Coordinates of C-alpha atoms and ligand atoms in Angstrom, one line a residue:
X1 CA 26.0 -9.6 -26.8
X2 CA 23.0 -11.7 -25.5
X3 CA 20.0 -10.1 -23.4
X4 CA 17.5 -13.0 -21.7
X5 CA 14.1 -11.6 -21.2
X6 CA 12.2 -8.6 -23.0
X7 CA 10.4 -7.6 -20.1
X8 CA 11.1 -4.0 -18.4
X9 CA 14.7 -4.7 -17.6
X10 CA 15.7 -6.7 -20.7
X11 CA 14.0 -4.3 -23.3
X12 CA 15.2 -1.2 -21.5
X13 CA 18.8 -2.6 -21.6
X14 CA 18.3 -3.6 -25.3
X15 CA 16.8 -0.2 -26.2
X16 CA 19.4 1.8 -24.4
X17 CA 22.2 0.0 -26.4
X18 CA 20.9 1.0 -29.8
X19 CA 23.8 3.3 -30.5
X20 CA 26.3 1.0 -29.0
X21 CA 28.9 -0.4 -31.4
X22 CA 27.4 -3.8 -30.6
X23 CA 25.4 -6.7 -31.9
X24 CA 22.5 -7.5 -29.4
X25 CA 20.5 -10.7 -29.5
X26 CA 17.1 -10.4 -27.4
X27 CA 15.8 -13.9 -26.5
X28 CA 12.5 -14.5 -24.9
X29 CA 9.9 -17.3 -24.6
X30 CA 7.2 -15.0 -25.5
X31 CA 7.0 -12.7 -28.6
X32 CA 5.8 -9.8 -26.9
X33 CA 6.7 -7.4 -24.1
X34 CA 4.4 -7.5 -21.2
X35 CA 3.3 -4.5 -19.5
X36 CA 2.3 -6.6 -16.3
X37 CA 1.0 -3.6 -14.1
X38 CA -2.3 -3.6 -16.3
X39 CA -2.6 -7.4 -16.6
X40 CA -5.6 -7.2 -14.0
X41 CA -7.3 -5.0 -16.6
X42 CA -7.2 -7.6 -19.3
X43 CA -8.5 -9.9 -16.7
X44 CA -11.3 -8.0 -16.1
X45 CA -12.4 -6.9 -19.5
X46 CA -11.2 -3.1 -19.6
X47 CA -8.0 -3.7 -21.9
X48 CA -7.4 -6.3 -24.6
X49 CA -4.3 -8.1 -24.6
X50 CA -2.7 -6.3 -27.5
X51 CA -2.7 -3.1 -25.8
X52 CA -0.5 -4.1 -23.2
X53 CA 1.6 -6.8 -25.0
X54 CA 3.2 -5.1 -28.1
X55 CA 5.5 -7.7 -30.2
X56 CA 9.0 -7.3 -29.7
X57 CA 10.2 -7.6 -33.2
X58 CA 7.8 -4.6 -33.5
X59 CA 9.3 -2.6 -30.6
X60 CA 12.8 -3.2 -32.0
X61 CA 12.3 -3.0 -35.7
X62 CA 14.1 0.2 -36.2
X63 CA 16.9 -0.7 -33.7
X64 CA 19.5 -2.0 -36.6
X65 CA 21.9 -3.8 -34.0
X66 CA 19.3 -5.6 -32.4
X67 CA 17.6 -9.2 -33.2
X68 CA 15.1 -11.0 -31.6
X69 CA 14.6 -14.7 -31.1
X70 CA 11.6 -16.5 -29.7
X71 CA 13.2 -19.1 -27.6
X72 CA 13.3 -20.3 -23.9
X73 CA 16.8 -20.2 -22.3
X74 CA 17.2 -23.4 -20.3
X75 CA 20.9 -23.3 -19.1
X76 CA 23.8 -21.2 -19.2
X77 CA 27.5 -22.0 -19.0
X78 CA 29.7 -19.5 -17.5
X79 CA 32.9 -21.1 -18.5
X80 CA 31.9 -21.8 -22.2
X81 CA 30.2 -18.4 -22.4
X82 CA 27.0 -19.8 -24.0
X83 CA 23.4 -20.2 -23.3
X84 CA 21.3 -23.1 -24.3
X85 CA 17.8 -22.6 -25.4
X86 CA 14.7 -24.3 -26.9
X87 CA 13.0 -22.7 -29.9
X88 CA 9.6 -22.4 -30.3
X89 CA 9.6 -25.4 -32.7
X90 CA 11.3 -27.4 -30.2
X91 CA 14.8 -27.0 -31.9
X92 CA 17.9 -26.6 -29.6
X93 CA 19.9 -23.5 -29.6
X94 CA 23.4 -22.8 -28.2
X95 CA 23.6 -18.8 -28.2
X96 CA 27.5 -17.7 -27.7
X97 CA 28.0 -14.3 -25.8
X98 CA 30.7 -12.0 -25.0
X99 CA 28.5 -10.1 -22.8
X100 CA 25.3 -11.6 -21.2
X101 CA 22.4 -9.7 -19.5
X102 CA 19.8 -11.9 -17.8
X103 CA 16.5 -10.4 -17.1
X104 CA 14.2 -13.3 -17.0
X105 CA 11.8 -11.8 -14.1
X106 CA 9.8 -13.8 -11.6
X107 CA 6.7 -16.2 -11.6
X108 CA 4.1 -17.2 -9.0
X109 CA 4.6 -19.2 -6.1
X110 CA 2.0 -21.3 -4.2
X111 CA 4.2 -21.8 -1.1
X112 CA 4.6 -25.4 -1.8
X113 CA 0.9 -26.0 -2.8
X114 CA 1.1 -26.1 -6.5
X115 CA -1.7 -28.4 -6.6
X116 CA -4.0 -25.4 -5.9
X117 CA -2.7 -23.6 -9.1
X118 CA -5.7 -25.3 -11.4
X119 CA -8.5 -23.8 -9.0
X120 CA -6.6 -20.6 -8.2
X121 CA -5.0 -19.2 -11.1
X122 CA -2.5 -16.5 -10.8
X123 CA -1.9 -13.3 -12.7
X124 CA 1.6 -13.3 -14.2
X125 CA 1.3 -13.6 -18.2
X126 CA -1.4 -12.9 -20.8
X127 CA -2.4 -16.6 -20.7
X128 CA -3.0 -16.2 -16.8
X129 CA -5.0 -12.9 -17.6
X130 CA -7.3 -14.6 -20.3
X131 CA -7.9 -17.6 -17.9
X132 CA -8.9 -15.2 -15.0
X133 CA -11.1 -13.5 -17.4
X134 CA -12.8 -16.6 -18.2
X135 CA -13.2 -17.7 -14.7
X136 CA -14.7 -14.2 -13.6
X137 CA -16.8 -13.8 -16.4
X138 CA -17.8 -17.6 -16.7
X139 CA -19.1 -17.5 -13.0
X140 CA -21.5 -14.8 -13.7
X141 CA -22.7 -16.9 -16.6
X142 CA -22.7 -20.1 -14.5
X143 CA -24.8 -18.1 -11.8
X144 CA -27.4 -16.9 -14.4
X145 CA -28.0 -20.4 -16.0
X146 CA -28.3 -22.3 -12.7
X147 CA -31.5 -23.1 -10.9
X148 CA -29.8 -24.2 -7.9
X149 CA -29.6 -21.6 -5.1
X150 CA -26.6 -23.2 -3.7
X151 CA -24.6 -23.3 -6.9
X152 CA -25.7 -19.6 -7.7
X153 CA -24.2 -18.4 -4.3
X154 CA -21.0 -20.3 -5.0
X155 CA -20.6 -18.8 -8.5
X156 CA -21.4 -15.4 -7.2
X157 CA -18.7 -15.8 -4.5
X158 CA -15.2 -14.4 -5.4
X159 CA -12.1 -15.2 -3.3
X160 CA -8.8 -13.1 -3.8
X161 CA -5.9 -14.4 -2.0
X162 CA -3.3 -11.6 -1.4
X163 CA -3.9 -8.2 -0.7
X164 CA -0.9 -6.5 -2.3
X165 CA -1.4 -4.1 -5.3
X166 CA -2.5 -6.9 -7.6
X167 CA -4.9 -8.5 -5.3
X168 CA -6.4 -5.0 -4.4
X169 CA -6.3 -4.1 -8.0
X170 CA -8.4 -7.2 -9.2
X171 CA -10.6 -7.2 -6.2
X172 CA -11.8 -3.5 -6.8
X173 CA -12.2 -4.6 -10.7
X174 CA -14.5 -7.5 -9.6
X175 CA -16.6 -5.2 -7.6
X176 CA -16.9 -2.9 -10.4
X177 CA -18.1 -5.7 -12.7
X178 CA -20.5 -7.1 -10.2
X179 CA -21.8 -4.0 -8.8
X180 CA -22.3 -1.9 -12.2
X181 CA -20.7 -2.9 -15.2
X182 CA -22.4 -6.3 -15.8
X183 CA -25.6 -5.5 -13.9
X184 CA -27.7 -4.6 -17.0
X185 CA -26.8 -7.5 -18.8
X186 CA -28.3 -10.2 -16.7
X187 CA -31.8 -11.2 -16.1
X188 CA -32.0 -14.2 -13.8
X189 CA -29.5 -12.9 -11.2
X190 CA -28.6 -9.6 -9.6
X191 CA -24.7 -9.3 -10.0
X192 CA -24.7 -6.9 -7.4
X193 CA -25.3 -9.4 -4.9
X194 CA -21.8 -11.0 -5.2
X195 CA -19.6 -11.9 -2.4
X196 CA -16.3 -10.6 -2.7
X197 CA -13.6 -11.8 -0.2
X198 CA -9.8 -10.4 0.0
X199 CA -7.8 -12.6 2.0
X200 CA -4.4 -11.4 3.3
X201 CA -2.0 -13.1 5.8
X202 CA -0.5 -9.8 7.0
X203 CA -2.3 -7.5 9.3
X204 CA -3.0 -4.8 6.5
X205 CA -3.8 -4.4 2.8
X206 CA -1.0 -2.9 0.6
X207 CA 1.9 -3.6 2.9
X208 CA 4.7 -1.4 1.9
X209 CA 2.2 1.8 1.6
X210 CA 2.2 4.4 4.0
X211 CA -0.5 3.7 6.8
X212 CA -2.7 6.5 6.0
X213 CA -3.2 5.0 2.4
X214 CA -3.5 1.7 3.6
X215 CA -6.3 2.7 5.9
X216 CA -7.7 4.7 2.8
X217 CA -7.7 1.6 0.5
X218 CA -9.3 -0.7 3.1
X219 CA -12.0 2.0 3.6
X220 CA -12.6 2.3 -0.2
X221 CA -12.7 -1.6 -0.6
X222 CA -15.3 -1.6 2.3
X223 CA -17.3 1.1 0.6
X224 CA -17.2 -1.3 -2.6
X225 CA -18.7 -4.1 -0.6
X226 CA -15.5 -6.3 -0.4
X227 CA -15.0 -8.4 2.8
X228 CA -11.3 -7.9 3.9
X229 CA -9.9 -10.9 5.9
X230 CA -6.6 -9.8 7.6
X231 CA -4.1 -12.0 9.3
X232 CA -5.8 -14.9 7.6
X233 CA -4.3 -17.4 5.5
X234 CA -5.7 -20.0 2.7
X235 CA -5.0 -23.6 4.2
X236 CA -6.9 -25.5 1.4
X237 CA -8.2 -24.8 -2.2
X238 CA -10.3 -27.1 -4.3
X239 CA -12.7 -26.9 -7.0
X240 CA -15.6 -26.1 -4.4
X241 CA -14.0 -23.4 -2.3
X242 CA -11.3 -22.3 -0.2
X243 CA -10.6 -22.9 3.6
X244 CA -9.1 -20.2 5.5
X245 CA -7.6 -19.8 9.1
X246 CA -7.4 -16.6 11.1
X247 CA -4.6 -15.8 13.6
X248 CA -6.4 -17.3 16.4
X249 CA -6.8 -20.5 14.5
X250 CA -10.6 -20.2 13.7
X251 CA -11.3 -22.0 10.5
X252 CA -13.9 -21.1 7.8
X253 CA -15.1 -22.8 4.4
X254 CA -16.0 -20.4 1.7
X255 CA -17.8 -22.1 -1.0
X256 CA -17.0 -20.5 -4.2
X257 CA -16.2 -21.3 -7.8
X258 CA -13.6 -18.6 -8.6
X259 CA -10.4 -18.1 -6.6
X260 CA -7.6 -15.7 -7.7
X261 CA -4.1 -16.4 -6.5
X262 CA -2.1 -12.9 -6.0
X263 CA 0.3 -14.0 -3.3
X264 CA 3.7 -15.3 -3.4
X265 CA 6.3 -14.6 -6.2
X266 CA 9.5 -16.9 -7.2
X267 CA 12.3 -15.6 -9.2
X268 CA 12.8 -17.3 -12.6
X269 CA 14.9 -20.6 -12.0
X270 CA 17.7 -19.1 -14.1
X271 CA 18.8 -17.0 -11.0
X272 CA 19.2 -20.1 -9.1
X273 CA 21.3 -21.8 -12.0
X274 CA 23.6 -18.6 -12.3
X275 CA 23.9 -18.3 -8.6
X276 CA 25.2 -22.1 -8.3
X277 CA 27.4 -21.6 -11.2
X278 CA 29.0 -18.4 -9.7
X279 CA 28.8 -19.3 -6.2
X280 CA 26.5 -16.3 -5.6
X281 CA 23.9 -16.3 -2.8
X282 CA 20.2 -17.0 -3.7
X283 CA 17.5 -16.1 -1.3
X284 CA 14.3 -17.6 -0.2
X285 CA 12.5 -16.1 -3.1
X286 CA 14.9 -17.6 -5.6
X287 CA 16.5 -14.2 -6.3
X288 CA 20.2 -14.1 -7.1
X289 CA 22.5 -11.8 -5.0
X290 CA 24.3 -9.5 -7.5
X291 CA 27.2 -7.2 -7.2
X292 CA 26.7 -3.2 -6.8
X293 CA 27.3 -3.0 -10.7
X294 CA 24.7 -5.8 -11.4
X295 CA 27.4 -8.4 -12.3
X296 CA 27.7 -11.8 -11.0
X297 CA 30.8 -12.4 -8.7
X298 CA 33.9 -13.3 -10.8
X299 CA 32.1 -12.7 -13.9
X300 CA 32.1 -9.2 -15.0
X301 CA 31.0 -10.1 -18.4
X302 CA 27.4 -11.4 -16.8
X303 CA 24.8 -9.0 -15.6
X304 CA 21.5 -9.9 -13.7
X305 CA 18.6 -7.4 -13.4
X306 CA 15.2 -7.0 -12.3
X307 CA 12.8 -9.3 -10.3
X308 CA 15.3 -12.2 -10.5
X309 CA 17.9 -10.4 -8.4
X310 CA 18.3 -9.0 -4.8
X311 CA 20.1 -6.0 -4.7
X312 CA 20.0 -3.2 -2.0
X313 CA 16.6 -4.5 -0.7
X314 CA 14.7 -3.3 -3.7
X315 CA 11.1 -4.3 -4.0
X316 CA 10.2 -6.4 -7.2
X317 CA 8.4 -3.6 -9.1
X318 CA 9.1 -2.3 -12.5
X319 CA 11.3 0.7 -11.6
X320 CA 14.4 -1.0 -10.2
X321 CA 14.3 -3.3 -13.5
X322 CA 14.0 -0.2 -15.6
X323 CA 16.7 1.6 -13.8
X324 CA 19.0 -1.4 -13.7
X325 CA 18.5 -1.7 -17.5
X326 CA 19.7 1.5 -18.0
X327 CA 22.5 1.3 -15.8
X328 CA 24.0 -2.0 -17.2
X329 CA 23.8 -0.7 -20.9
X330 CA 25.8 2.6 -19.5
X331 CA 28.3 0.2 -18.2
X332 CA 28.5 -1.8 -21.4
X333 CA 28.8 1.3 -23.5
X334 CA 31.6 2.7 -21.2
X335 CA 33.6 -0.6 -21.6
X336 CA 33.1 -0.5 -25.4
X337 CA 34.2 3.0 -25.5
X338 CA 37.2 2.3 -23.2
X339 CA 36.1 4.8 -20.7
X340 CA 36.0 4.5 -16.9
X341 CA 32.9 2.6 -15.4
X342 CA 30.0 4.6 -13.9
X343 CA 29.7 4.5 -10.3
X344 CA 27.7 1.7 -8.7
X345 CA 24.0 1.3 -9.2
X346 CA 21.9 3.9 -7.4
X347 CA 18.2 3.5 -7.2
X348 CA 15.9 6.7 -7.5
X349 CA 12.6 5.7 -5.7
X350 CA 9.7 7.0 -7.9
X351 CA 7.1 5.8 -5.5
X352 CA 4.1 3.5 -5.6
X353 CA 0.5 3.2 -6.5
X354 CA -2.5 1.3 -6.9
X355 CA -6.1 1.5 -8.1
X356 CA -9.0 0.5 -6.2
X357 CA -11.9 1.3 -8.1
X358 CA -13.6 4.3 -10.2
X359 CA -12.2 7.4 -9.0
X360 CA -10.6 5.5 -6.0
X361 CA -6.8 4.8 -6.1
X362 CA -3.6 5.5 -3.6
X363 CA -0.5 7.1 -4.8
X364 CA 2.6 7.8 -2.8
X365 CA 5.3 9.4 -4.9
X366 CA 8.0 12.1 -4.7
X367 CA 6.8 12.7 -1.1
X368 CA 3.2 13.3 -2.0
X369 CA 0.5 11.0 -0.7
X370 CA -2.7 10.9 -2.7
X371 CA -6.0 9.2 -2.5
X372 CA -9.0 9.4 -4.9
X373 CA -9.7 10.9 -8.0
X374 CA -6.2 13.0 -8.0
X375 CA -4.6 9.7 -7.4
X376 CA -6.5 8.0 -10.4
X377 CA -5.3 10.8 -12.5
X378 CA -1.7 10.6 -11.4
X379 CA -1.6 7.0 -11.7
X380 CA -3.0 7.2 -15.3
X381 CA -0.5 9.8 -16.4
X382 CA 2.4 7.7 -15.2
X383 CA 1.0 4.4 -16.8
X384 CA 0.4 5.8 -20.1
X385 CA 3.9 7.4 -20.0
X386 CA 5.4 3.9 -19.6
X387 CA 3.3 2.1 -22.0
X388 CA 5.1 0.9 -25.2
X389 CA 3.7 2.5 -28.4
X390 CA 1.7 5.5 -29.3
X391 CA -1.2 3.4 -30.6
X392 CA -1.4 1.5 -27.5
X393 CA -1.4 4.6 -25.4
X394 CA -4.3 6.2 -27.5
X395 CA -6.4 3.0 -27.3
X396 CA -5.8 2.5 -23.5
X397 CA -6.6 6.2 -22.8
X398 CA -10.1 5.8 -24.7
X399 CA -10.7 2.4 -23.0
X400 CA -9.9 4.2 -19.8
X401 CA -12.3 7.1 -20.6
X402 CA -15.0 4.6 -21.4
X403 CA -14.9 2.6 -18.4
X404 CA -14.6 5.8 -16.4
X405 CA -17.5 7.6 -17.9
X406 CA -19.9 4.8 -19.0
X407 CA -18.4 1.9 -16.6
X408 CA -18.4 0.0 -19.7
X409 CA -16.0 -3.0 -20.2
X410 CA -15.3 -3.5 -23.7
X411 CA -13.1 -6.7 -23.6
X412 CA -15.6 -9.4 -22.3
X413 CA -15.0 -12.1 -25.0
X414 CA -13.5 -15.4 -23.4
X415 CA -13.2 -19.1 -24.6
X416 CA -15.7 -21.3 -23.3
X417 CA -14.5 -24.7 -22.1
X418 CA -16.9 -27.3 -22.5
X419 CA -15.4 -30.3 -20.8
X420 CA -18.2 -32.3 -20.3
X421 CA -19.9 -31.9 -23.6
X422 CA -18.8 -35.2 -24.9
X423 CA -20.0 -36.9 -21.4
X424 CA -23.4 -35.1 -22.0
X425 CA -23.7 -36.7 -25.6
X426 CA -22.8 -40.0 -24.4
X427 CA -25.4 -39.5 -21.4
X428 CA -28.1 -39.0 -24.1
X429 CA -27.2 -41.9 -26.2
Ligands
FAD501 C1 0.2 -8.8 -12.1 C2 1.3 -7.8 -11.9 C3 1.1 -6.4 -11.6 C4 2.1 -5.7 -11.5 N1 2.0 -4.4 -11.2 C5 3.0 -3.4 -10.9 C6 2.7 -2.2 -10.6 O1 1.6 -1.5 -10.7 N2 3.8 -1.3 -10.7 C7 5.1 -1.9 -10.7 O2 6.2 -1.1 -10.5 N3 5.4 -3.3 -11.0 C8 4.4 -3.9 -11.1 N4 4.6 -5.4 -11.2 C9 5.9 -6.0 -11.1 C10 6.6 -5.6 -12.5 O3 6.0 -5.9 -13.6 C11 8.1 -6.3 -12.3 O4 8.6 -6.0 -11.4 C12 8.8 -6.2 -13.7 O5 8.2 -6.6 -14.8 C13 10.2 -7.1 -13.6 O6 10.9 -6.7 -14.8 P1 11.9 -8.0 -15.2 O7 12.4 -7.3 -16.3 O8 12.7 -8.2 -14.0 O9 10.9 -9.1 -15.5 P2 9.7 -9.2 -16.5 O10 9.2 -7.8 -16.9 O11 8.7 -10.3 -15.8 O12 10.4 -9.9 -17.9 C14 10.8 -11.2 -17.9 C15 11.0 -11.5 -19.3 O13 11.8 -12.6 -19.3 C16 11.1 -13.9 -20.2 N5 11.5 -15.1 -19.6 C17 11.4 -15.3 -18.6 N6 12.1 -16.8 -18.5 C18 12.8 -16.9 -19.5 C19 13.6 -17.8 -20.2 N7 13.8 -18.8 -19.7 N8 13.9 -17.8 -21.5 C20 13.6 -16.7 -22.2 N9 12.9 -15.7 -21.7 C21 12.3 -15.7 -20.5 C22 9.5 -13.4 -20.0 O14 8.9 -14.2 -21.1 C23 9.6 -12.0 -19.9 O15 9.2 -11.3 -21.1 C24 3.4 -6.3 -11.3 C25 3.8 -7.4 -11.8 C26 2.5 -8.3 -12.0 C27 2.7 -9.7 -12.3

């Protein structure tokens, strides 16, 4: 049995098959499971990468029927029942399967403007988080080291595109860094003077949340000194700033050195590969329509789950992937045991939540709507429960306590890029 992707969906399915009479190969292009909901905390210095990215081999070391392969799946042949993959050493693999679970997730989308990516990194994987951390912290360094007032202003201007949970969370953390955590450490600039602009094409922050919580989040962000530009789209991004256009067509240029892209999601290309091979529909976000039992039409041996599928209009968040992972494991166990298949997949909505800042969060779960400190507490309990590994849970709790009590950010190291060093040496010569 082959599982593609060790994220929320694939890892859940693999673990749920631990007692099944099956040999499971979990193939992932990364060596770790990634807890994406906390990526923004790595990007803003609250957590280190290891705390949200345990190695897959470590997670599965006690599961005797599971093995891990570090490789990127590049194709799937539904007729031959094989997946082709490229190993980390570049070697090709052909991986046969009797049952296949594809849970390859989704990546970012720049809505046809991939040329913006170098100037506006997204937040999808560990590399992105470290890149964003370097951008944010590097901007404060640049402001402190520059004698040019224009450069200082641009360096202390941060634009976040997209006001969904990720955009709001990263915006809130930049505000915390600028207004509190970094302030005592800088002599030449007042980091609290940073301008933070959140740009959103829709007419509200946190679309999908109840209206009252949207208003609360917008109010919290406003209190934290964030400028919110609703009904506005980014029309150009370059190394010197962003052009935005509002609903009336009014244009504005914001000179800045840091743009973070938190808009747009595109399913793994494997969804289209499977869709074309099985004749299944693929939507605009590149997600394949699966059947009610998460299988592909005409291929009961192939399951697809998580962010790369469209099923029952479920959102691209962790719970559908986790619940689908459990469900397909149940179907597979029933088949192996010769039992009747379970009824169709049914989603249990466990709610939605976002952190805005210190003691500021919004939670809509199990019919209860919370804001402020109670929401932050509920958010922390739920996220700790879903983190993988007791060590990570303990260290993460400690970090959150330090961040809350002392506003400290313990993970501020970043690699300094020195692109023009050689040129500077040449100039001196
Ligand atoms: C920044 C951010 C914040 C988020 N915050 C929240 C939140 O607060 N709450 C919430 O519920 N959800 C949140 N989400 C969404 C949630 O993380 C996803 O819905 C969830 O991870 C989907 O699970 P998945 O298994 O489908 O995909 P993923 O968890 O993305 O896993 C996909 C796996 O497949 C691997 N892979 C991809 N392509 C290949 C390939 N070709 N070959 C081999 N391996 C491959 C990847 O390396 C990855 O390990 C957030 C997402 C992001 C990016």
